Amino acid sequence: MKGLIVKSTTWNGETCKIGMSEGGVGIAVNAMERDKYCYWSIGGYNPKEEMHWIWKGGELHVGDKIEIEFAEFDEATPPVLKKPHSCPNSQEKDDSPENWQFKLKTYQKLKKVLEDEGLI
């Protein structure tokens, strides 16, 4: 499988092979200057299992390094956590007249923008 080989100075020299034969994986880094914090995580979604796979990550400090190599390998490091996929959308379950009116007004506004731009 194709995936990522990840090394981090925050892991005491440990290396993880991140990948799955179904679905895909990615790395996210969130740096919040105002809060003086930086956090990173590695995860992916397996559509066959309908599960989110989560590998290591953690807090980052000035001087920490993350090395990422795109590679092909036979077996990945097992994820730390698997969570079922869920996307609750209260509007999709709300069949009230008010919700339909809201959807109609939203549609009309978006349609007008596309018409004004000459796209439809």
PDB file of C-alpha atoms in Angstrom:
ATOM      1  CA  MET A   1       0.000   0.000   0.000  1.00  0.00           C
ATOM      2  CA  LYS A   2       1.027   3.606  -0.454  1.00  0.00           C
ATOM      3  CA  GLY A   3       1.176   5.804   2.592  1.00  0.00           C
ATOM      4  CA  LEU A   4       3.351   7.942   4.826  1.00  0.00           C
ATOM      5  CA  ILE A   5       6.340   7.062   6.951  1.00  0.00           C
ATOM      6  CA  VAL A   6       6.317   9.551   9.803  1.00  0.00           C
ATOM      7  CA  LYS A   7       9.061  10.319  12.324  1.00  0.00           C
ATOM      8  CA  SER A   8       8.792  12.932  15.047  1.00  0.00           C
ATOM      9  CA  THR A   9      11.189  14.229  17.651  1.00  0.00           C
ATOM     10  CA  THR A  10       8.198  14.093  20.027  1.00  0.00           C
ATOM     11  CA  TRP A  11       8.092  10.267  19.755  1.00  0.00           C
ATOM     12  CA  ASN A  12      11.562   9.446  21.146  1.00  0.00           C
ATOM     13  CA  GLY A  13      12.822   8.079  17.824  1.00  0.00           C
ATOM     14  CA  GLU A  14       9.770   5.945  17.010  1.00  0.00           C
ATOM     15  CA  THR A  15       8.664   5.685  13.365  1.00  0.00           C
ATOM     16  CA  CYS A  16       5.089   5.017  12.209  1.00  0.00           C
ATOM     17  CA  LYS A  17       3.932   3.706   8.845  1.00  0.00           C
ATOM     18  CA  ILE A  18       0.606   5.383   8.171  1.00  0.00           C
ATOM     19  CA  GLY A  19      -1.638   3.925   5.517  1.00  0.00           C
ATOM     20  CA  MET A  20      -4.634   1.753   4.728  1.00  0.00           C
ATOM     21  CA  SER A  21      -5.511  -0.365   1.733  1.00  0.00           C
ATOM     22  CA  GLU A  22      -9.011   1.158   1.627  1.00  0.00           C
ATOM     23  CA  GLY A  23      -9.463   4.923   1.984  1.00  0.00           C
ATOM     24  CA  GLY A  24      -6.802   7.524   2.612  1.00  0.00           C
ATOM     25  CA  VAL A  25      -4.739   9.198   5.306  1.00  0.00           C
ATOM     26  CA  GLY A  26      -3.599  12.723   6.098  1.00  0.00           C
ATOM     27  CA  ILE A  27      -1.762  14.912   8.556  1.00  0.00           C
ATOM     28  CA  ALA A  28      -3.178  18.048  10.158  1.00  0.00           C
ATOM     29  CA  VAL A  29      -1.219  20.725  12.025  1.00  0.00           C
ATOM     30  CA  ASN A  30      -3.025  23.430  13.977  1.00  0.00           C
ATOM     31  CA  ALA A  31      -0.943  26.367  15.156  1.00  0.00           C
ATOM     32  CA  MET A  32      -2.744  28.916  17.295  1.00  0.00           C
ATOM     33  CA  GLU A  33      -0.518  31.933  17.919  1.00  0.00           C
ATOM     34  CA  ARG A  34      -3.083  33.637  20.122  1.00  0.00           C
ATOM     35  CA  ASP A  35      -3.270  30.573  22.384  1.00  0.00           C
ATOM     36  CA  LYS A  36       0.473  29.801  22.058  1.00  0.00           C
ATOM     37  CA  TYR A  37      -0.232  26.218  21.153  1.00  0.00           C
ATOM     38  CA  CYS A  38       0.402  23.882  18.259  1.00  0.00           C
ATOM     39  CA  TYR A  39      -1.039  20.416  17.866  1.00  0.00           C
ATOM     40  CA  TRP A  40      -0.746  17.844  15.107  1.00  0.00           C
ATOM     41  CA  SER A  41      -2.579  14.632  14.309  1.00  0.00           C
ATOM     42  CA  ILE A  42      -2.566  11.826  11.787  1.00  0.00           C
ATOM     43  CA  GLY A  43      -5.735  10.119  10.675  1.00  0.00           C
ATOM     44  CA  GLY A  44      -7.708   8.643   7.836  1.00  0.00           C
ATOM     45  CA  TYR A  45     -11.072   7.316   6.825  1.00  0.00           C
ATOM     46  CA  ASN A  46     -11.775   3.715   5.882  1.00  0.00           C
ATOM     47  CA  PRO A  47     -15.007   3.757   3.832  1.00  0.00           C
ATOM     48  CA  LYS A  48     -15.277  -0.040   3.809  1.00  0.00           C
ATOM     49  CA  GLU A  49     -15.441  -0.106   7.622  1.00  0.00           C
ATOM     50  CA  GLU A  50     -17.049   3.375   7.894  1.00  0.00           C
ATOM     51  CA  MET A  51     -14.444   4.104  10.566  1.00  0.00           C
ATOM     52  CA  HIS A  52     -12.038   6.970  11.214  1.00  0.00           C
ATOM     53  CA  TRP A  53      -8.556   5.680  12.026  1.00  0.00           C
ATOM     54  CA  ILE A  54      -6.393   7.826  14.278  1.00  0.00           C
ATOM     55  CA  TRP A  55      -2.657   7.448  14.752  1.00  0.00           C
ATOM     56  CA  LYS A  56      -0.276   9.356  16.970  1.00  0.00           C
ATOM     57  CA  GLY A  57       0.113  13.094  17.011  1.00  0.00           C
ATOM     58  CA  GLY A  58       0.481  15.444  19.887  1.00  0.00           C
ATOM     59  CA  GLU A  59       1.496  18.866  21.029  1.00  0.00           C
ATOM     60  CA  LEU A  60       4.373  20.605  19.267  1.00  0.00           C
ATOM     61  CA  HIS A  61       6.886  23.017  20.738  1.00  0.00           C
ATOM     62  CA  VAL A  62       9.453  25.282  19.089  1.00  0.00           C
ATOM     63  CA  GLY A  63      12.253  23.101  17.720  1.00  0.00           C
ATOM     64  CA  ASP A  64      10.193  19.909  17.312  1.00  0.00           C
ATOM     65  CA  LYS A  65      10.513  18.233  13.930  1.00  0.00           C
ATOM     66  CA  ILE A  66       8.229  15.999  11.914  1.00  0.00           C
ATOM     67  CA  GLU A  67       9.637  14.049   8.957  1.00  0.00           C
ATOM     68  CA  ILE A  68       7.173  12.757   6.385  1.00  0.00           C
ATOM     69  CA  GLU A  69       8.123  10.408   3.572  1.00  0.00           C
ATOM     70  CA  PHE A  70       5.707   9.169   0.924  1.00  0.00           C
ATOM     71  CA  ALA A  71       6.389   5.453   0.535  1.00  0.00           C
ATOM     72  CA  GLU A  72       5.020   2.054  -0.354  1.00  0.00           C
ATOM     73  CA  PHE A  73       4.963  -0.717   2.254  1.00  0.00           C
ATOM     74  CA  ASP A  74       3.201  -3.995   3.022  1.00  0.00           C
ATOM     75  CA  GLU A  75       1.944  -3.345   6.538  1.00  0.00           C
ATOM     76  CA  ALA A  76       1.028  -0.155   8.394  1.00  0.00           C
ATOM     77  CA  THR A  77       1.437   0.635  12.069  1.00  0.00           C
ATOM     78  CA  PRO A  78      -1.907  -0.147  13.733  1.00  0.00           C
ATOM     79  CA  PRO A  79      -3.951   2.959  14.548  1.00  0.00           C
ATOM     80  CA  VAL A  80      -4.185   4.067  18.156  1.00  0.00           C
ATOM     81  CA  LEU A  81      -7.952   4.506  17.880  1.00  0.00           C
ATOM     82  CA  LYS A  82     -10.816   3.670  15.520  1.00  0.00           C
ATOM     83  CA  LYS A  83     -14.005   5.717  15.752  1.00  0.00           C
ATOM     84  CA  PRO A  84     -17.279   5.100  13.906  1.00  0.00           C
ATOM     85  CA  HIS A  85     -18.158   7.713  11.319  1.00  0.00           C
ATOM     86  CA  SER A  86     -21.102   9.906  12.215  1.00  0.00           C
ATOM     87  CA  CYS A  87     -22.363  13.102  10.642  1.00  0.00           C
ATOM     88  CA  PRO A  88     -25.496  14.171  12.420  1.00  0.00           C
ATOM     89  CA  ASN A  89     -27.253  16.896  10.504  1.00  0.00           C
ATOM     90  CA  SER A  90     -30.273  18.139  12.397  1.00  0.00           C
ATOM     91  CA  GLN A  91     -31.594  20.026   9.354  1.00  0.00           C
ATOM     92  CA  GLU A  92     -31.822  16.806   7.336  1.00  0.00           C
ATOM     93  CA  LYS A  93     -34.002  15.265  10.049  1.00  0.00           C
ATOM     94  CA  ASP A  94     -36.089  18.413  10.514  1.00  0.00           C
ATOM     95  CA  ASP A  95     -39.094  18.177   8.206  1.00  0.00           C
ATOM     96  CA  SER A  96     -40.828  21.254   9.592  1.00  0.00           C
ATOM     97  CA  PRO A  97     -42.325  23.923   7.307  1.00  0.00           C
ATOM     98  CA  GLU A  98     -39.879  26.451   8.803  1.00  0.00           C
ATOM     99  CA  ASN A  99     -36.906  24.326   7.751  1.00  0.00           C
ATOM    100  CA  TRP A 100     -38.268  23.928   4.214  1.00  0.00           C
ATOM    101  CA  GLN A 101     -38.833  27.700   4.019  1.00  0.00           C
ATOM    102  CA  PHE A 102     -35.232  28.275   5.133  1.00  0.00           C
ATOM    103  CA  LYS A 103     -33.975  25.844   2.464  1.00  0.00           C
ATOM    104  CA  LEU A 104     -36.097  27.550  -0.221  1.00  0.00           C
ATOM    105  CA  LYS A 105     -34.805  31.022   0.687  1.00  0.00           C
ATOM    106  CA  THR A 106     -31.212  29.746   0.690  1.00  0.00           C
ATOM    107  CA  TYR A 107     -31.746  28.168  -2.743  1.00  0.00           C
ATOM    108  CA  GLN A 108     -33.246  31.374  -4.133  1.00  0.00           C
ATOM    109  CA  LYS A 109     -30.331  33.488  -2.834  1.00  0.00           C
ATOM    110  CA  LEU A 110     -27.740  31.119  -4.320  1.00  0.00           C
ATOM    111  CA  LYS A 111     -29.629  30.899  -7.618  1.00  0.00           C
ATOM    112  CA  LYS A 112     -29.683  34.721  -7.873  1.00  0.00           C
ATOM    113  CA  VAL A 113     -25.919  34.907  -7.285  1.00  0.00           C
ATOM    114  CA  LEU A 114     -25.313  32.389 -10.094  1.00  0.00           C
ATOM    115  CA  GLU A 115     -27.708  34.249 -12.420  1.00  0.00           C
ATOM    116  CA  ASP A 116     -26.061  37.614 -11.646  1.00  0.00           C
ATOM    117  CA  GLU A 117     -22.676  36.090 -12.477  1.00  0.00           C
ATOM    118  CA  GLY A 118     -24.072  34.732 -15.763  1.00  0.00           C
ATOM    119  CA  LEU A 119     -23.352  31.159 -14.770  1.00  0.00           C
ATOM    120  CA  ILE A 120     -26.936  29.970 -15.214  1.00  0.00           C
TER     121      ILE A 120
END
